[in-house]
Tab-separated table of C-alpha atoms in Angstrom:
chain	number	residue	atom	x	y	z
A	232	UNK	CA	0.000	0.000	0.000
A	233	UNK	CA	0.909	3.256	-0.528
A	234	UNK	CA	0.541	6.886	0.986
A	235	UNK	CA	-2.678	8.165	0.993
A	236	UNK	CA	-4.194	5.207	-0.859
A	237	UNK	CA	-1.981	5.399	-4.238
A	238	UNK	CA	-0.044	2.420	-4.886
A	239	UNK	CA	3.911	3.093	-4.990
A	240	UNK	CA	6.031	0.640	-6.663
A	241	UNK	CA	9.660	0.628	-7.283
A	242	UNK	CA	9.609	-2.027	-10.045
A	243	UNK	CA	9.150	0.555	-12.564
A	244	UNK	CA	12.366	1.598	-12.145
A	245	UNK	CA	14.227	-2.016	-10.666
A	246	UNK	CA	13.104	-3.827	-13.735
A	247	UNK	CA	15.012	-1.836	-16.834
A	248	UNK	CA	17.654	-1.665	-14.231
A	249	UNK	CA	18.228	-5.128	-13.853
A	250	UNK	CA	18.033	-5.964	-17.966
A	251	UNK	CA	20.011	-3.264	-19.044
A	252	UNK	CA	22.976	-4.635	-16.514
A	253	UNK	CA	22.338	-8.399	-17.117
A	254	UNK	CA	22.507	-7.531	-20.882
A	255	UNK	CA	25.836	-5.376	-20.025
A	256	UNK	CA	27.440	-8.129	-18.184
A	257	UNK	CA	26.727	-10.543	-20.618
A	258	UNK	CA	27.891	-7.863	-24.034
A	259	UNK	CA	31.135	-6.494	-22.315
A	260	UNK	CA	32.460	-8.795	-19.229
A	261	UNK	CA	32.277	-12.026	-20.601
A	262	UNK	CA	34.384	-10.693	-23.566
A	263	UNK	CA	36.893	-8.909	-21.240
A	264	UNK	CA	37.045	-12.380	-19.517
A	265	UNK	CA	37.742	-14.261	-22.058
A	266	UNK	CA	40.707	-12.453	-23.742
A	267	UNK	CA	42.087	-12.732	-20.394
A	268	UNK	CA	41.442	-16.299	-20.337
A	269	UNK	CA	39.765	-15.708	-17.009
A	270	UNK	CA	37.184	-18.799	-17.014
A	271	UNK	CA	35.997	-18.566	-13.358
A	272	UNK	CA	35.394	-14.346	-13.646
A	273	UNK	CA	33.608	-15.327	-17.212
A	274	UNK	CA	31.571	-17.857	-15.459
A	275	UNK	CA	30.362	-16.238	-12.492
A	276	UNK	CA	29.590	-13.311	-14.843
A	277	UNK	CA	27.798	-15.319	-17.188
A	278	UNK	CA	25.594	-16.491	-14.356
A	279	UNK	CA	25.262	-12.906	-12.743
A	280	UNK	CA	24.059	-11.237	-16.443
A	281	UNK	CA	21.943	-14.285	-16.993
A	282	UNK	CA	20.603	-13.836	-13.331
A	283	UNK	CA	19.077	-10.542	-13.501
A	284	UNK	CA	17.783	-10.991	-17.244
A	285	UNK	CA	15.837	-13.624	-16.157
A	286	UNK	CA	14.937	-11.792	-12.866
A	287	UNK	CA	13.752	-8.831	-14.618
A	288	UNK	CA	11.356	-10.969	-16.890
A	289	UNK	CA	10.051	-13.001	-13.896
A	290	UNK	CA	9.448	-9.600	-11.943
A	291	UNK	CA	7.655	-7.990	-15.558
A	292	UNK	CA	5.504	-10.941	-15.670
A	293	UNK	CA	4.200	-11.017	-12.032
A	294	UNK	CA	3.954	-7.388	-11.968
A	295	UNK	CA	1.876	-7.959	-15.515
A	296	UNK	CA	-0.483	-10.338	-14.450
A	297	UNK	CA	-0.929	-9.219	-10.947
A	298	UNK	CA	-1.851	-5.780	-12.410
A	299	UNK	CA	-4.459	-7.768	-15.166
A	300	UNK	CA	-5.878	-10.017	-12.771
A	301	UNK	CA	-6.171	-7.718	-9.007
């Protein structure tokens, strides 16, 4: 709930947040790590970017149907 009966949501802004650095981790790290033949940095980063693309779809989705169906 929010003040004075408005709903105030922070996903709005959390969501693009978490895609846009997923989708930076996986463009520029993995490639950093890799011509440095770093293979548990490019790993863990590979998980992180995938992470929080896959976060921020789960979290658009609820937030989509919860929105459609309450």
């Amino acid at each position: 709930m929010g003040i004075g009966g408005y709903f105030t949501s922070y996903l709005i802004y959390a969501i693009p947040l978490w895609l846009v650095s997923g989708l930076l981790i996986l463009a520029l790290d993995i490639k950093h790590y890799e011509l440095l033949k770093m293979k548990k940095e490019r790993n863990v980063s590979r998980f992180l970017g995938w992470f929080n693309v896959g976060l921020a779809c789960l979290l658009f989705v609820g937030s989509w149907i919860l929105k459609k169906w309450v």
